[in-house]
PDB file of C-alpha atoms (C1' of nucleotides) in Angstrom:
ATOM      1  CA  MET A   1      79.404  81.016  89.570  1.00  0.00           C
ATOM      2  CA  GLU A   2      83.156  80.854  90.110  1.00  0.00           C
ATOM      3  CA  ILE A   3      85.542  80.840  87.163  1.00  0.00           C
ATOM      4  CA  GLU A   4      86.941  77.406  87.982  1.00  0.00           C
ATOM      5  CA  GLU A   5      83.418  76.001  88.264  1.00  0.00           C
ATOM      6  CA  ALA A   6      82.556  77.279  84.781  1.00  0.00           C
ATOM      7  CA  PHE A   7      85.790  75.898  83.393  1.00  0.00           C
ATOM      8  CA  GLY A   8      85.034  72.511  84.935  1.00  0.00           C
ATOM      9  CA  LYS A   9      81.641  72.412  83.258  1.00  0.00           C
ATOM     10  CA  VAL A  10      83.163  73.242  79.884  1.00  0.00           C
ATOM     11  CA  LEU A  11      85.779  70.567  80.379  1.00  0.00           C
ATOM     12  CA  ARG A  12      83.263  67.882  81.255  1.00  0.00           C
ATOM     13  CA  LYS A  13      80.881  68.881  78.487  1.00  0.00           C
ATOM     14  CA  ILE A  14      83.541  68.587  75.791  1.00  0.00           C
ATOM     15  CA  ARG A  15      84.959  65.370  77.201  1.00  0.00           C
ATOM     16  CA  VAL A  16      81.538  63.686  77.363  1.00  0.00           C
ATOM     17  CA  GLU A  17      80.659  64.882  73.861  1.00  0.00           C
ATOM     18  CA  LYS A  18      83.764  63.089  72.625  1.00  0.00           C
ATOM     19  CA  SER A  19      82.934  59.958  74.628  1.00  0.00           C
ATOM     20  CA  ILE A  20      86.307  59.956  76.371  1.00  0.00           C
ATOM     21  CA  SER A  21      86.700  58.727  79.944  1.00  0.00           C
ATOM     22  CA  GLN A  22      88.531  60.823  82.544  1.00  0.00           C
ATOM     23  CA  GLU A  23      91.217  58.175  82.533  1.00  0.00           C
ATOM     24  CA  GLU A  24      91.674  58.344  78.763  1.00  0.00           C
ATOM     25  CA  LEU A  25      91.798  62.124  78.837  1.00  0.00           C
ATOM     26  CA  ALA A  26      94.326  62.038  81.658  1.00  0.00           C
ATOM     27  CA  HIS A  27      96.528  59.781  79.581  1.00  0.00           C
ATOM     28  CA  LEU A  28      96.084  61.918  76.454  1.00  0.00           C
ATOM     29  CA  CYS A  29      97.218  65.096  78.167  1.00  0.00           C
ATOM     30  CA  GLY A  30      99.708  63.708  80.672  1.00  0.00           C
ATOM     31  CA  LEU A  31      97.761  64.591  83.789  1.00  0.00           C
ATOM     32  CA  ASP A  32      96.476  62.576  86.724  1.00  0.00           C
ATOM     33  CA  ARG A  33      92.984  61.092  86.515  1.00  0.00           C
ATOM     34  CA  THR A  34      92.004  62.279  89.978  1.00  0.00           C
ATOM     35  CA  TYR A  35      93.058  65.761  89.017  1.00  0.00           C
ATOM     36  CA  ILE A  36      90.744  65.749  85.975  1.00  0.00           C
ATOM     37  CA  SER A  37      87.982  64.757  88.372  1.00  0.00           C
ATOM     38  CA  LEU A  38      88.825  67.667  90.688  1.00  0.00           C
ATOM     39  CA  MET A  39      88.887  70.183  87.842  1.00  0.00           C
ATOM     40  CA  GLU A  40      85.587  69.032  86.362  1.00  0.00           C
ATOM     41  CA  ARG A  41      83.980  69.625  89.748  1.00  0.00           C
ATOM     42  CA  GLY A  42      85.496  73.094  90.050  1.00  0.00           C
ATOM     43  CA  LYS A  43      87.802  72.201  92.926  1.00  0.00           C
ATOM     44  CA  ARG A  44      91.008  73.277  91.195  1.00  0.00           C
ATOM     45  CA  LYS A  45      92.201  76.312  89.199  1.00  0.00           C
ATOM     46  CA  PRO A  46      94.415  75.020  86.379  1.00  0.00           C
ATOM     47  CA  THR A  47      97.468  76.995  85.273  1.00  0.00           C
ATOM     48  CA  ILE A  48      97.825  78.164  81.685  1.00  0.00           C
ATOM     49  CA  ASN A  49     100.087  75.215  80.909  1.00  0.00           C
ATOM     50  CA  THR A  50      97.464  72.782  82.186  1.00  0.00           C
ATOM     51  CA  ILE A  51      94.810  74.491  80.046  1.00  0.00           C
ATOM     52  CA  PHE A  52      97.013  74.004  76.962  1.00  0.00           C
ATOM     53  CA  ALA A  53      97.592  70.352  77.889  1.00  0.00           C
ATOM     54  CA  LEU A  54      93.866  69.732  78.294  1.00  0.00           C
ATOM     55  CA  ALA A  55      93.110  71.428  74.988  1.00  0.00           C
ATOM     56  CA  LYS A  56      95.659  69.263  73.222  1.00  0.00           C
ATOM     57  CA  GLY A  57      94.199  66.103  74.776  1.00  0.00           C
ATOM     58  CA  LEU A  58      90.720  67.163  73.691  1.00  0.00           C
ATOM     59  CA  ASN A  59      91.862  68.229  70.223  1.00  0.00           C
ATOM     60  CA  GLU A  60      90.539  71.721  70.883  1.00  0.00           C
ATOM     61  CA  SER A  61      91.976  75.218  70.849  1.00  0.00           C
ATOM     62  CA  PRO A  62      92.985  76.476  74.314  1.00  0.00           C
ATOM     63  CA  GLY A  63      91.402  79.820  73.453  1.00  0.00           C
ATOM     64  CA  ASP A  64      88.104  78.125  72.700  1.00  0.00           C
ATOM     65  CA  LEU A  65      88.084  76.464  76.112  1.00  0.00           C
ATOM     66  CA  VAL A  66      88.511  79.873  77.704  1.00  0.00           C
ATOM     67  CA  ILE A  67      85.919  81.533  75.470  1.00  0.00           C
ATOM     68  CA  GLU A  68      83.374  78.860  76.314  1.00  0.00           C
ATOM     69  CA  THR A  69      84.146  79.492  79.960  1.00  0.00           C
ATOM     70  CA  GLU A  70      83.523  83.203  79.483  1.00  0.00           C
ATOM     71  CA  ASN A  71      80.237  82.416  77.776  1.00  0.00           C
ATOM     72  CA  LEU A  72      79.089  80.274  80.683  1.00  0.00           C
ATOM     73  CA  LEU A  73      79.831  83.213  82.961  1.00  0.00           C
ATOM     74  CA  HIS A  74      77.910  85.497  80.539  1.00  0.00           C
ATOM     75  CA  LEU A  75      80.993  87.741  80.506  1.00  0.00           C
TER      76      LEU A  75
ATOM     77  CA  MET B   1     109.305  78.786  73.357  1.00  0.00           C
ATOM     78  CA  GLU B   2     107.508  77.875  76.558  1.00  0.00           C
ATOM     79  CA  ILE B   3     103.820  78.626  76.995  1.00  0.00           C
ATOM     80  CA  GLU B   4     104.391  80.944  79.957  1.00  0.00           C
ATOM     81  CA  GLU B   5     107.031  82.841  77.998  1.00  0.00           C
ATOM     82  CA  ALA B   6     104.600  83.437  75.129  1.00  0.00           C
ATOM     83  CA  PHE B   7     101.908  84.515  77.561  1.00  0.00           C
ATOM     84  CA  GLY B   8     104.301  86.969  79.173  1.00  0.00           C
ATOM     85  CA  LYS B   9     105.086  88.555  75.821  1.00  0.00           C
ATOM     86  CA  VAL B  10     101.406  88.958  75.034  1.00  0.00           C
ATOM     87  CA  LEU B  11     100.817  90.479  78.436  1.00  0.00           C
ATOM     88  CA  ARG B  12     103.615  93.012  78.091  1.00  0.00           C
ATOM     89  CA  LYS B  13     102.689  93.888  74.515  1.00  0.00           C
ATOM     90  CA  ILE B  14      99.102  94.714  75.421  1.00  0.00           C
ATOM     91  CA  ARG B  15     100.072  96.583  78.561  1.00  0.00           C
ATOM     92  CA  VAL B  16     102.628  98.748  76.758  1.00  0.00           C
ATOM     93  CA  GLU B  17     100.186  99.427  73.916  1.00  0.00           C
ATOM     94  CA  LYS B  18      97.785 100.846  76.481  1.00  0.00           C
ATOM     95  CA  SER B  19     100.545 102.869  78.156  1.00  0.00           C
ATOM     96  CA  ILE B  20      99.856 101.364  81.560  1.00  0.00           C
ATOM     97  CA  SER B  21     102.641 100.781  84.087  1.00  0.00           C
ATOM     98  CA  GLN B  22     103.041  97.415  85.804  1.00  0.00           C
ATOM     99  CA  GLU B  23     102.014  99.121  89.002  1.00  0.00           C
ATOM    100  CA  GLU B  24      98.828 100.512  87.499  1.00  0.00           C
ATOM    101  CA  LEU B  25      97.946  97.157  85.972  1.00  0.00           C
ATOM    102  CA  ALA B  26      98.602  95.437  89.283  1.00  0.00           C
ATOM    103  CA  HIS B  27      96.188  97.806  90.976  1.00  0.00           C
ATOM    104  CA  LEU B  28      93.577  97.389  88.222  1.00  0.00           C
ATOM    105  CA  CYS B  29      93.490  93.627  88.515  1.00  0.00           C
ATOM    106  CA  GLY B  30      94.208  93.183  92.208  1.00  0.00           C
ATOM    107  CA  LEU B  31      97.586  91.497  91.810  1.00  0.00           C
ATOM    108  CA  ASP B  32     101.043  92.280  93.098  1.00  0.00           C
ATOM    109  CA  ARG B  33     103.333  94.442  90.945  1.00  0.00           C
ATOM    110  CA  THR B  34     106.304  92.139  91.327  1.00  0.00           C
ATOM    111  CA  TYR B  35     104.136  89.279  90.174  1.00  0.00           C
ATOM    112  CA  ILE B  36     103.191  91.114  86.982  1.00  0.00           C
ATOM    113  CA  SER B  37     106.913  91.558  86.411  1.00  0.00           C
ATOM    114  CA  LEU B  38     107.530  87.836  86.896  1.00  0.00           C
ATOM    115  CA  MET B  39     104.744  86.872  84.504  1.00  0.00           C
ATOM    116  CA  GLU B  40     105.862  89.258  81.778  1.00  0.00           C
ATOM    117  CA  ARG B  41     109.277  87.638  81.881  1.00  0.00           C
ATOM    118  CA  GLY B  42     107.805  84.114  81.687  1.00  0.00           C
ATOM    119  CA  LYS B  43     108.827  83.143  85.201  1.00  0.00           C
ATOM    120  CA  ARG B  44     105.342  82.244  86.359  1.00  0.00           C
ATOM    121  CA  LYS B  45     102.414  80.198  85.044  1.00  0.00           C
ATOM    122  CA  PRO B  46      99.210  82.034  85.955  1.00  0.00           C
ATOM    123  CA  THR B  47      96.073  80.115  86.918  1.00  0.00           C
ATOM    124  CA  ILE B  48      92.844  80.575  84.982  1.00  0.00           C
ATOM    125  CA  ASN B  49      91.551  82.963  87.621  1.00  0.00           C
ATOM    126  CA  THR B  50      94.643  85.132  87.271  1.00  0.00           C
ATOM    127  CA  ILE B  51      94.225  85.159  83.482  1.00  0.00           C
ATOM    128  CA  PHE B  52      90.665  86.430  83.917  1.00  0.00           C
ATOM    129  CA  ALA B  53      91.848  89.077  86.396  1.00  0.00           C
ATOM    130  CA  LEU B  54      94.547  90.281  83.999  1.00  0.00           C
ATOM    131  CA  ALA B  55      92.078  90.414  81.117  1.00  0.00           C
ATOM    132  CA  LYS B  56      89.690  92.485  83.190  1.00  0.00           C
ATOM    133  CA  GLY B  57      92.454  94.897  84.175  1.00  0.00           C
ATOM    134  CA  LEU B  58      93.485  95.219  80.527  1.00  0.00           C
ATOM    135  CA  ASN B  59      89.903  95.546  79.295  1.00  0.00           C
ATOM    136  CA  GLU B  60      90.433  92.522  77.082  1.00  0.00           C
ATOM    137  CA  SER B  61      88.735  89.163  76.646  1.00  0.00           C
ATOM    138  CA  PRO B  62      90.503  86.326  78.514  1.00  0.00           C
ATOM    139  CA  GLY B  63      90.017  84.148  75.447  1.00  0.00           C
ATOM    140  CA  ASP B  64      91.824  86.695  73.305  1.00  0.00           C
ATOM    141  CA  LEU B  65      94.828  86.678  75.610  1.00  0.00           C
ATOM    142  CA  VAL B  66      95.009  82.908  75.218  1.00  0.00           C
ATOM    143  CA  ILE B  67      94.476  83.015  71.454  1.00  0.00           C
ATOM    144  CA  GLU B  68      97.271  85.561  71.070  1.00  0.00           C
ATOM    145  CA  THR B  69      99.450  83.250  73.120  1.00  0.00           C
ATOM    146  CA  GLU B  70      98.612  80.360  70.794  1.00  0.00           C
ATOM    147  CA  ASN B  71      99.469  82.532  67.808  1.00  0.00           C
ATOM    148  CA  LEU B  72     102.863  83.394  69.237  1.00  0.00           C
ATOM    149  CA  LEU B  73     103.490  79.677  69.600  1.00  0.00           C
ATOM    150  CA  HIS B  74     102.270  79.172  65.997  1.00  0.00           C
ATOM    151  CA  LEU B  75      99.938  76.513  67.361  1.00  0.00           C
TER     152      LEU B  75
ATOM    153  C1'  DT C   1     109.374 102.509  86.422  1.00  0.00           C
ATOM    154  C1'  DT C   2     111.090  97.953  86.524  1.00  0.00           C
ATOM    155  C1'  DG C   3     113.949  93.758  88.133  1.00  0.00           C
ATOM    156  C1'  DT C   4     115.350  91.086  91.681  1.00  0.00           C
ATOM    157  C1'  DA C   5     115.825  88.787  96.197  1.00  0.00           C
ATOM    158  C1'  DG C   6     114.204  86.335 100.232  1.00  0.00           C
ATOM    159  C1'  DA C   7     110.837  84.684 103.129  1.00  0.00           C
ATOM    160  C1'  DC C   8     106.459  83.328 103.447  1.00  0.00           C
ATOM    161  C1'  DT C   9     101.362  81.165 102.731  1.00  0.00           C
ATOM    162  C1'  DA C  10      98.245  78.842 100.011  1.00  0.00           C
ATOM    163  C1'  DC C  11      97.221  76.025  96.464  1.00  0.00           C
ATOM    164  C1'  DT C  12      98.256  73.130  92.154  1.00  0.00           C
ATOM    165  C1'  DG C  13      99.103  68.695  90.732  1.00  0.00           C
ATOM    166  C1'  DT C  14     100.744  63.636  91.844  1.00  0.00           C
ATOM    167  C1'  DC C  15     100.077  59.186  93.719  1.00  0.00           C
ATOM    168  C1'  DG C  16      98.076  54.885  96.002  1.00  0.00           C
ATOM    169  C1'  DA C  17      94.062  53.062  97.777  1.00  0.00           C
ATOM    170  C1'  DC C  18      89.247  52.153  98.322  1.00  0.00           C
ATOM    171  C1'  DA C  19      84.321  52.580  97.735  1.00  0.00           C
TER     172       DA C  19
ATOM    173  C1'  DA D   1      84.152  54.766  85.217  1.00  0.00           C
ATOM    174  C1'  DT D   2      84.216  58.145  88.867  1.00  0.00           C
ATOM    175  C1'  DG D   3      84.657  60.397  93.654  1.00  0.00           C
ATOM    176  C1'  DT D   4      87.230  60.864  97.543  1.00  0.00           C
ATOM    177  C1'  DC D   5      90.860  60.713 101.017  1.00  0.00           C
ATOM    178  C1'  DG D   6      95.417  61.652 102.866  1.00  0.00           C
ATOM    179  C1'  DA D   7     100.045  62.626 102.199  1.00  0.00           C
ATOM    180  C1'  DC D   8     103.227  64.913  99.618  1.00  0.00           C
ATOM    181  C1'  DA D   9     106.461  68.103  96.423  1.00  0.00           C
ATOM    182  C1'  DG D  10     106.508  71.897  93.815  1.00  0.00           C
ATOM    183  C1'  DT D  11     105.020  76.258  92.608  1.00  0.00           C
ATOM    184  C1'  DA D  12     101.615  80.384  92.401  1.00  0.00           C
ATOM    185  C1'  DG D  13     101.142  84.630  94.426  1.00  0.00           C
ATOM    186  C1'  DT D  14     102.174  88.262  98.419  1.00  0.00           C
ATOM    187  C1'  DC D  15     105.084  91.482 100.693  1.00  0.00           C
ATOM    188  C1'  DT D  16     109.149  94.381 101.978  1.00  0.00           C
ATOM    189  C1'  DA D  17     113.156  96.273 100.410  1.00  0.00           C
ATOM    190  C1'  DC D  18     116.804  97.902  97.388  1.00  0.00           C
ATOM    191  C1'  DA D  19     119.270  98.900  93.047  1.00  0.00           C
TER     192       DA D  19
END
DNA sequence: TTGTAGACTACTGTCGACA
DNA sequence: ATGTCGACAGTAGTCTACA
């Protein structure tokens, strides 16, 4: 599995757990809704700044997002 | 301080601690030497894949790189 | 050994629209 | 509420070269 695919799964999992829509998350972190969609499906590789923005919108630690991604990749 | 600036400081700190040159690190993680230089000085925002590549080259966990970046930002 | 510059390619991220 | 498309601007990342 590619890194961006794992990250997308983590992103979607956390978002759904919090019952937030893509549109709400986009608004919370100042990103475009269609871009959230692309990331969740592993079609984009976010920069470090985007990772921090997503974490803030999800009320999570950026490091935790990355660690969960590592775990999915059994790294 | 900007996120990419904090990340650059973390990157340089770990690299210097391990006594690796930019050129060696570049070779270890399959990136360009001049790009390592740019990142260390906060002039670039690496993607998640690049963060994983750097972590591998440094024998570190990607999540730890991000957590150290958070700490520098007192987040 | 590192910083910088310029020129370049590929991709990140935005936006409007429609299923 | 989400996926997708096309067009677009800006930037990530490479490479050669020189101080």
